[in-house]
Coordinates of C-alpha atoms in Angstrom, one line a residue:
Chain C
M90 CA -22.1 -3.1 22.7
R91 CA -22.9 -4.4 20.1
V92 CA -22.2 -4.4 16.2
I93 CA -24.4 -3.9 12.8
A94 CA -22.9 -5.6 9.9
N95 CA -24.3 -3.7 6.5
L96 CA -24.4 -7.0 4.9
D97 CA -25.4 -4.8 1.5
I98 CA -22.3 -3.0 1.3
C99 CA -19.8 -6.4 3.0
Q100 CA -17.9 -7.2 -0.4
G101 CA -16.2 -9.9 0.9
H102 CA -13.5 -9.5 2.0
A103 CA -13.4 -10.9 5.4
R104 CA -11.1 -9.1 7.3
C105 CA -12.8 -8.6 10.3
E106 CA -12.7 -13.0 10.4
D107 CA -8.5 -12.1 10.1
L108 CA -8.8 -10.3 12.9
C109 CA -11.0 -10.9 15.4
P110 CA -12.1 -14.2 15.0
E111 CA -13.3 -14.0 18.4
V112 CA -17.2 -12.1 17.2
F113 CA -16.7 -12.2 13.3
S114 CA -16.9 -14.9 11.1
T115 CA -18.1 -15.2 7.2
D116 CA -20.6 -17.7 5.9
P117 CA -20.3 -20.2 3.5
I118 CA -21.9 -19.3 0.2
E119 CA -21.1 -15.4 -0.5
G120 CA -18.5 -15.3 2.5
K121 CA -19.6 -12.3 4.1
V122 CA -19.5 -11.2 7.2
V123 CA -21.5 -12.7 10.5
V124 CA -21.7 -11.1 13.4
Q125 CA -21.2 -13.9 16.2
V126 CA -21.7 -12.5 19.1
D127 CA -25.2 -10.3 20.1
E128 CA -23.2 -8.2 22.8
I129 CA -19.6 -7.4 22.3
P130 CA -17.8 -8.3 25.9
D131 CA -15.5 -5.5 27.9
D132 CA -12.3 -6.9 26.7
L133 CA -13.0 -7.5 23.3
I134 CA -14.1 -3.8 22.8
E135 CA -11.0 -1.7 21.6
K136 CA -9.6 -5.0 19.2
V137 CA -13.6 -4.3 17.5
R138 CA -13.0 -1.1 17.0
L139 CA -9.8 -1.8 15.4
T140 CA -11.8 -4.0 13.3
V141 CA -15.0 -1.8 13.0
R142 CA -11.3 0.5 11.5
N143 CA -10.2 -2.0 8.7
C144 CA -13.2 -3.0 6.5
P145 CA -12.7 -1.7 3.3
E146 CA -16.2 -1.1 2.7
G147 CA -17.2 0.8 5.4
A148 CA -20.4 -1.8 6.6
L149 CA -19.6 -2.8 9.9
R150 CA -20.7 0.1 13.3
L151 CA -19.9 -0.5 16.4
V152 CA -22.9 0.9 18.8
K153 CA -23.8 1.1 21.8
G154 CA -26.9 -1.3 23.2
N155 CA -28.1 -5.1 23.1
A156 CA -29.0 -6.7 20.2
Q157 CA -33.0 -6.3 20.0
Chain Z
M163 CA 8.7 0.8 -27.0
T164 CA 6.9 1.9 -30.4
L165 CA 4.0 3.5 -29.8
L166 CA 0.9 1.5 -31.6
W167 CA -1.3 3.6 -31.9
Q168 CA -1.1 7.8 -30.0
P169 CA -3.6 9.3 -32.0
S170 CA -4.4 13.3 -30.0
P171 CA -6.4 13.4 -27.4
P172 CA -9.6 13.9 -27.7
D173 CA -11.1 18.3 -27.2
H174 CA -13.0 17.3 -23.2
V175 CA -9.3 16.3 -21.8
P176 CA -8.3 20.0 -20.6
S177 CA -4.5 20.1 -21.9
D178 CA -4.0 21.4 -18.2
H179 CA -4.5 17.4 -17.9
I180 CA -2.4 15.6 -20.1
V181 CA 0.2 13.1 -19.0
D182 CA 2.7 11.8 -21.3
F183 CA 3.0 8.9 -19.4
D184 CA 3.2 4.9 -21.0
F185 CA 2.8 2.2 -18.2
F186 CA 3.8 -0.4 -20.6
D187 CA 7.5 1.6 -20.1
I188 CA 9.6 0.5 -17.5
P189 CA 13.2 2.3 -18.2
A190 CA 16.1 0.2 -19.4
G191 CA 17.9 -0.2 -16.0
C192 CA 14.5 0.1 -12.8
T193 CA 14.3 -2.6 -11.2
D194 CA 11.1 -1.5 -9.6
P195 CA 8.1 -1.1 -12.8
T196 CA 5.8 0.8 -9.4
E197 CA 8.2 3.5 -9.4
I198 CA 6.2 4.9 -12.8
W199 CA 3.6 5.3 -11.2
H200 CA 5.1 7.1 -8.0
N201 CA 6.8 9.2 -9.8
L202 CA 4.2 10.1 -11.1
V203 CA 3.1 11.2 -7.7
K204 CA 7.0 13.5 -7.0
Q205 CA 6.4 15.5 -9.9
G206 CA 3.1 16.3 -9.0
V207 CA 1.2 15.7 -12.1
P208 CA -2.6 16.5 -11.7
P209 CA -4.6 13.7 -9.2
I210 CA -6.3 13.1 -12.0
F211 CA -4.8 13.3 -15.3
Y212 CA -5.2 11.4 -19.4
T213 CA -1.7 10.4 -21.5
P214 CA -2.4 9.8 -25.2
H215 CA -0.7 6.4 -25.2
N216 CA -2.1 3.2 -25.2
G217 CA -5.5 4.1 -27.4
G218 CA -5.1 6.6 -24.6
H219 CA -6.5 7.3 -20.9
W220 CA -6.7 8.8 -17.3
V221 CA -5.2 7.5 -14.8
F222 CA -6.6 8.0 -11.3
L223 CA -4.4 8.5 -8.9
N224 CA -5.9 9.8 -5.0
Y225 CA -7.2 6.7 -2.6
A226 CA -10.9 8.3 -3.2
D227 CA -11.5 7.9 -6.6
V228 CA -9.7 5.0 -7.2
V229 CA -12.4 4.0 -4.6
E230 CA -14.7 5.9 -6.3
G231 CA -13.5 4.1 -9.7
Y232 CA -14.2 0.9 -8.0
R233 CA -17.4 1.2 -6.5
N234 CA -19.4 3.6 -8.5
H235 CA -20.1 0.7 -11.2
E236 CA -22.6 2.9 -13.1
L237 CA -19.8 5.3 -13.6
F238 CA -17.2 3.4 -14.1
S239 CA -18.1 0.0 -15.2
T240 CA -15.5 -3.5 -16.0
Y241 CA -17.2 -4.0 -19.6
Q242 CA -15.5 -4.2 -22.3
T243 CA -12.0 -1.9 -20.8
P244 CA -8.8 -3.1 -22.5
I245 CA -5.4 -0.6 -22.9
P246 CA -4.9 -0.6 -25.3
P247 CA -8.3 -1.8 -26.5
I248 CA -8.5 -4.7 -28.3
E249 CA -11.9 -5.4 -30.2
P250 CA -13.9 -7.5 -29.7
F251 CA -12.8 -8.2 -26.6
P252 CA -14.4 -11.1 -24.5
I253 CA -16.9 -10.2 -21.2
M254 CA -14.7 -12.0 -18.4
Q255 CA -18.1 -13.7 -15.5
P256 CA -18.4 -12.4 -13.7
Q257 CA -15.8 -9.3 -13.4
G258 CA -16.4 -7.6 -17.1
I259 CA -20.7 -7.4 -16.2
D260 CA -22.1 -4.5 -14.5
P261 CA -23.9 -5.2 -10.9
P262 CA -26.9 -6.3 -10.8
D263 CA -26.0 -9.5 -13.3
N264 CA -22.4 -10.2 -12.3
K265 CA -24.2 -12.5 -8.8
V266 CA -25.1 -15.0 -11.1
F267 CA -21.5 -16.0 -11.7
R268 CA -20.2 -14.4 -8.5
L269 CA -22.9 -16.5 -6.6
L270 CA -21.5 -19.7 -8.0
L271 CA -17.7 -19.5 -8.0
S272 CA -18.1 -17.5 -4.5
P273 CA -18.7 -20.8 -1.9
M274 CA -15.4 -22.1 -4.2
F275 CA -13.5 -19.3 -2.7
T276 CA -14.8 -18.2 1.0
P277 CA -12.7 -17.9 3.8
L278 CA -13.5 -21.8 5.2
A279 CA -13.3 -22.9 1.4
V280 CA -9.6 -21.9 1.9
R281 CA -9.3 -23.3 4.6
R282 CA -9.9 -26.4 3.9
M283 CA -7.3 -26.5 0.5
T284 CA -4.1 -25.5 3.2
E285 CA -3.0 -29.2 3.1
G286 CA -2.7 -29.0 -0.3
L287 CA -0.9 -25.7 -0.9
H288 CA 1.9 -26.1 2.2
A289 CA 2.2 -29.8 0.0
R290 CA 3.6 -28.1 -3.3
A291 CA 5.5 -25.6 -1.0
N292 CA 6.9 -28.2 0.4
H293 CA 7.1 -29.9 -2.9
L294 CA 8.4 -27.2 -4.4
I295 CA 11.1 -25.5 -2.0
D296 CA 12.6 -30.1 -2.7
T297 CA 13.8 -29.3 -6.4
F298 CA 16.2 -26.5 -5.6
E299 CA 16.2 -26.2 -1.8
A300 CA 20.6 -28.7 -1.4
K301 CA 21.6 -26.4 -4.4
N302 CA 21.7 -23.4 -2.1
H303 CA 20.1 -21.3 -5.1
C304 CA 17.4 -20.8 -7.1
D305 CA 15.1 -18.3 -9.7
F306 CA 12.5 -17.4 -6.9
V307 CA 10.4 -16.9 -10.4
R308 CA 11.3 -19.7 -13.0
D309 CA 11.6 -22.5 -9.8
Y310 CA 8.7 -20.6 -7.7
A311 CA 6.7 -18.4 -8.0
E312 CA 5.3 -19.2 -11.6
L313 CA 4.8 -23.2 -10.6
F314 CA 3.6 -22.6 -7.8
P315 CA 0.2 -20.3 -8.3
T316 CA 0.1 -22.1 -12.2
A317 CA -0.3 -25.6 -10.4
T318 CA -2.7 -24.3 -8.0
F319 CA -5.3 -23.4 -10.7
L320 CA -4.4 -26.8 -13.0
E321 CA -5.7 -28.1 -9.4
L322 CA -8.8 -26.5 -9.1
F323 CA -9.6 -26.6 -12.6
G324 CA -8.8 -30.7 -12.7
L325 CA -5.5 -30.9 -14.8
G326 CA -2.5 -32.8 -15.0
A327 CA 0.3 -30.6 -13.8
E328 CA 1.8 -31.4 -17.4
R329 CA -0.1 -29.0 -18.7
L330 CA 2.1 -26.4 -16.6
P331 CA 4.3 -25.7 -19.7
E332 CA 1.2 -24.5 -22.0
F333 CA 0.0 -22.5 -19.8
L334 CA 3.1 -19.9 -17.6
A335 CA 3.4 -19.7 -21.6
L336 CA 0.1 -19.0 -23.3
A337 CA -0.2 -16.0 -19.8
N338 CA 2.5 -14.6 -20.0
T339 CA 1.7 -13.9 -24.1
F340 CA -1.5 -11.9 -22.3
F341 CA -0.4 -10.3 -19.8
R342 CA 3.2 -9.1 -21.3
S343 CA 2.5 -8.4 -25.2
V344 CA 1.0 -5.6 -26.6
D345 CA 0.9 -6.5 -30.1
P346 CA -2.5 -6.3 -30.9
A347 CA -1.7 -9.5 -33.4
V348 CA -0.6 -11.1 -30.7
R349 CA -2.9 -10.8 -28.0
A350 CA -5.8 -11.6 -30.2
Q351 CA -4.0 -14.7 -31.3
N352 CA -3.0 -15.5 -27.7
V353 CA -7.4 -14.4 -26.4
T354 CA -8.1 -17.0 -29.2
D355 CA -5.8 -20.4 -28.2
I356 CA -6.6 -19.2 -24.4
Y357 CA -10.9 -19.9 -25.0
A358 CA -9.0 -22.9 -27.5
V359 CA -8.1 -24.9 -24.3
L360 CA -10.6 -24.2 -22.6
D361 CA -13.6 -25.0 -24.2
Q362 CA -12.1 -28.4 -24.7
L363 CA -11.6 -29.1 -20.2
F364 CA -14.9 -27.3 -20.0
R365 CA -16.2 -30.5 -23.1
E366 CA -14.6 -32.8 -21.0
K367 CA -15.6 -31.5 -18.1
N368 CA -20.0 -31.8 -18.4
A369 CA -19.3 -35.1 -20.7
N370 CA -16.9 -36.8 -17.2
P371 CA -17.6 -33.7 -14.6
G372 CA -16.0 -33.9 -11.1
T373 CA -15.2 -32.1 -7.9
D374 CA -13.2 -29.2 -9.1
I375 CA -14.0 -25.4 -10.7
A376 CA -14.2 -26.2 -13.4
S377 CA -16.9 -29.0 -13.0
T378 CA -18.8 -27.0 -10.9
I379 CA -18.9 -23.7 -13.2
V380 CA -19.7 -25.8 -15.6
Q381 CA -22.4 -27.6 -14.0
G382 CA -24.2 -25.0 -13.0
R383 CA -27.4 -24.2 -13.6
D384 CA -29.5 -20.5 -14.5
E385 CA -33.1 -19.3 -12.9
N386 CA -34.7 -21.9 -15.9
G387 CA -32.7 -25.4 -14.1
Q388 CA -31.1 -24.6 -18.2
Q389 CA -26.7 -25.2 -18.1
H390 CA -25.5 -21.1 -18.8
K391 CA -24.7 -19.8 -22.6
W392 CA -21.9 -22.4 -23.1
D393 CA -19.7 -18.6 -24.2
D394 CA -20.2 -17.5 -20.8
I395 CA -19.8 -20.6 -19.6
L396 CA -16.3 -20.1 -21.6
N397 CA -15.9 -16.7 -19.9
C398 CA -15.8 -17.6 -16.7
G399 CA -13.2 -19.9 -17.5
F400 CA -11.6 -17.1 -18.8
L401 CA -11.2 -14.5 -15.8
L402 CA -10.0 -17.3 -13.5
F403 CA -7.3 -17.9 -15.8
V404 CA -6.0 -13.9 -16.2
A405 CA -7.4 -13.4 -12.8
G406 CA -5.3 -15.9 -10.1
L407 CA -2.1 -16.9 -12.5
D408 CA 0.4 -13.9 -13.5
T409 CA -0.9 -11.3 -10.1
V410 CA 0.0 -14.1 -7.0
T411 CA 3.2 -15.0 -9.5
N412 CA 4.9 -11.1 -9.5
T413 CA 3.2 -10.5 -6.3
M414 CA 5.2 -13.4 -4.3
T415 CA 8.2 -12.5 -6.8
Y416 CA 7.8 -9.3 -5.3
I417 CA 7.0 -10.0 -1.6
W418 CA 10.5 -12.7 -2.1
R419 CA 13.1 -9.9 -2.9
Y420 CA 11.9 -7.9 0.0
L421 CA 12.6 -10.6 2.1
A422 CA 15.4 -11.5 0.6
T423 CA 17.1 -8.0 2.1
N424 CA 15.5 -7.3 5.0
P425 CA 16.2 -10.0 8.2
R426 CA 13.6 -8.0 10.7
A427 CA 10.9 -9.0 8.3
R428 CA 11.6 -12.0 8.0
Q429 CA 12.6 -13.2 11.7
H430 CA 8.6 -10.8 11.9
F431 CA 7.5 -14.2 10.1
I432 CA 9.3 -16.2 11.7
S433 CA 8.0 -15.6 15.1
K434 CA 5.2 -14.6 14.3
M435 CA 4.3 -18.8 13.1
D436 CA 2.3 -19.9 15.1
D437 CA 0.0 -16.8 15.8
Q438 CA -1.8 -16.4 13.2
Q439 CA -3.7 -12.8 13.7
A440 CA -0.4 -11.4 13.9
S441 CA 1.0 -13.1 10.7
L442 CA -2.2 -12.1 8.8
I443 CA -1.3 -8.2 9.6
A444 CA 1.7 -8.8 8.2
L445 CA 1.0 -10.2 5.5
E446 CA -1.7 -8.1 4.8
E447 CA 0.8 -4.9 4.7
L448 CA 2.7 -6.8 2.0
M449 CA -0.4 -6.8 -0.3
R450 CA -0.8 -3.4 0.6
I451 CA 2.6 -2.2 -0.5
N452 CA 3.3 -5.1 -3.4
A453 CA 0.1 -4.6 -5.0
V454 CA 1.6 -5.5 -8.7
S455 CA -2.0 -4.9 -10.7
N456 CA -3.9 -1.6 -12.3
L457 CA -6.9 -1.8 -13.1
Y458 CA -8.8 -0.5 -16.0
R459 CA -12.7 0.9 -16.4
R460 CA -14.7 2.6 -19.1
V461 CA -16.8 5.1 -18.9
T462 CA -19.9 4.7 -19.4
K463 CA -21.7 7.8 -19.7
D464 CA -20.7 11.9 -20.6
C465 CA -20.6 13.5 -17.4
E466 CA -18.4 15.2 -14.9
F467 CA -16.2 13.7 -12.0
R468 CA -14.7 15.8 -9.5
G469 CA -15.0 18.6 -12.1
I470 CA -13.3 17.0 -14.9
Q471 CA -15.7 15.9 -17.9
F472 CA -15.2 12.5 -18.8
K473 CA -16.7 11.6 -22.0
R474 CA -18.6 7.7 -21.7
N475 CA -16.3 4.9 -23.4
D476 CA -13.1 7.3 -22.3
R477 CA -10.7 4.2 -20.3
V478 CA -9.3 5.0 -16.9
I479 CA -6.9 2.4 -15.0
L480 CA -7.2 2.7 -10.7
P481 CA -3.6 2.0 -9.7
N482 CA -3.8 0.1 -6.8
T483 CA 0.3 1.1 -6.3
V484 CA -0.8 4.6 -5.9
A485 CA -4.0 4.3 -3.7
N486 CA -2.0 1.7 -1.3
R487 CA 0.8 5.3 -0.5
D488 CA -1.5 7.6 -0.1
N489 CA -0.5 9.6 2.7
K490 CA -3.9 11.4 3.4
I491 CA -5.4 7.7 4.2
F492 CA -2.5 5.2 5.3
E493 CA 0.2 6.7 8.4
N494 CA 4.1 6.3 7.2
A495 CA 3.0 5.4 3.8
M496 CA 6.3 5.0 1.6
E497 CA 7.1 2.5 5.4
I498 CA 6.4 -1.2 5.8
D499 CA 5.2 -1.6 8.7
L500 CA 4.0 -4.9 9.8
N501 CA 3.0 -4.5 12.5
R502 CA -0.5 -1.9 10.8
K503 CA -3.4 -1.1 12.4
V504 CA -4.9 0.4 10.3
N505 CA -4.8 -1.3 7.3
N506 CA -7.9 -0.6 3.7
H507 CA -5.7 -1.7 1.0
V508 CA -7.1 -1.3 -2.3
T509 CA -4.5 -4.6 -4.3
F510 CA -7.7 -6.3 -4.2
G511 CA -10.6 -3.9 -5.5
V512 CA -13.5 -3.0 -3.4
G513 CA -16.7 -2.6 -4.0
P514 CA -18.9 -5.1 -6.1
H515 CA -16.1 -6.2 -8.0
R516 CA -13.9 -7.5 -5.4
C517 CA -11.1 -10.2 -6.6
I518 CA -13.4 -12.9 -5.8
G519 CA -9.7 -15.4 -5.4
S520 CA -8.5 -12.7 -2.7
H521 CA -8.1 -15.6 0.5
L522 CA -6.5 -18.0 -2.9
A523 CA -4.1 -15.4 -3.1
K524 CA -3.5 -14.3 0.1
R525 CA -3.3 -18.0 1.7
E526 CA -0.9 -19.2 -1.5
I527 CA 1.4 -16.4 0.2
L528 CA 1.0 -16.6 3.4
V529 CA 1.8 -20.7 3.4
S530 CA 5.1 -20.3 0.9
I531 CA 6.5 -17.8 3.3
Q532 CA 5.8 -19.9 6.4
A533 CA 7.1 -22.7 4.2
W534 CA 10.1 -21.6 3.1
L535 CA 11.2 -19.6 5.7
T536 CA 10.8 -22.6 7.9
R537 CA 13.0 -24.8 5.6
I538 CA 15.0 -21.5 3.9
P539 CA 15.3 -19.9 7.0
D540 CA 18.4 -17.3 5.5
F541 CA 18.3 -16.4 2.4
H542 CA 19.7 -13.3 0.4
L543 CA 19.7 -11.9 -3.4
D544 CA 22.0 -14.3 -5.5
N545 CA 25.3 -11.8 -5.8
G546 CA 23.7 -8.4 -5.5
D547 CA 20.7 -9.4 -7.8
V548 CA 18.2 -7.3 -8.1
G549 CA 15.7 -9.3 -10.0
A550 CA 15.2 -8.5 -13.9
E551 CA 13.3 -7.6 -16.9
A552 CA 10.9 -5.6 -15.5
F553 CA 7.8 -5.0 -17.3
G554 CA 4.9 -2.7 -16.2
G555 CA 1.2 -3.0 -17.8
A556 CA -1.7 -4.1 -15.4
V557 CA 0.0 -6.5 -14.3
M558 CA 3.7 -5.0 -12.9
G559 CA 6.7 -7.5 -11.8
F560 CA 10.3 -8.5 -13.1
R561 CA 10.9 -12.4 -14.6
S562 CA 13.8 -13.2 -12.4
L563 CA 15.3 -12.8 -9.3
K564 CA 18.3 -15.1 -7.8
L565 CA 18.6 -15.8 -4.5
R566 CA 21.3 -17.8 -2.8
W567 CA 21.0 -19.1 0.6

């Protein structure tokens, strides 16, 4: 599984970084999401799933497959 | 209160969508100004309604409509929005500019307010919290508003702007008038006063720049390498002044009243002190429940929205406190759940004008909770005082909260 972040929609709430810093951080200029992990480890999938639901802009998606 | 201007509702407003509602009018004895908003929902008024008070404006009550009010900037502009109207009103940079032009100042400011930038301020915020607590801890009581909640964000603002702490009373007075007065003459003079202070400040920073936010703004350059227009520089300072003081003060006041009467909540924060994620989840729930701001928007064109006719220049209020308790969105919406799993509250807005200071505001509040509970883990309302002099308007709150421990 991997996360796709839509940076056009992301407004830098940083809820993802608060909830799951293992996978998400934010950039130092606009404070938008940076997905740090290409393939989400199995033990983090539930946490990431919950984090995706907590994006106030709906900018994150959890999808099957690794990053290409 | 006396109504300054209450014309008949305009012809395009359907009569069954008119409600007699004045968001500045807090009934005597009311200690929670958000109640006037929640009562609207209880009374079953239409989720989009018009009130003739305060120059006449719409109100959106549903979470989905409030979110649309924030996101759809082509229909709901932030340009020239004050309620009741003040004209001309300063165009706040970047909040009062519609996308994409708001990007210029937003990009200038954002590096100073990212989570990374705010993490670097944490130590200083802790020191400020402890310094303020020093002034009253041994007395075993305080007026939380006067002794802490007003001082903390204002002192933070002064430091970020490279100003001395001795100017605290002057800035507190300017902010109080800005948020509380409904007298057009007083408000107009107040805006003039704020601009005079900012003009002097930016002139000084222009001559002797430091590393503070004011210096960064004044040293910012446009696409041609020129300094931004002086008016825009002032308008940006104005935004940071009005956005970062009163909001934090009143959010804190609400939160401390809650903590004073909820030992389990205090214990929750104490037990999670070393668990950053759990602390942030609990903080986020306090932000959802204690949403003190009512945001304004202006309709850009004659249109139909949710089956209702709107006219260009109609004003709209987006009450976060109502959206945040919409039971279509939030499970047990009226309950405070410090472990809430999904919490897409709109306290900081959503969309292109999402509060740029949200990370600083949250850090100020969490640092304050943790510093306070470390030193004063057990406290209560002094003599049952539940807060006095409640006020409504764009930012809601109460002007006194007596605590004892």
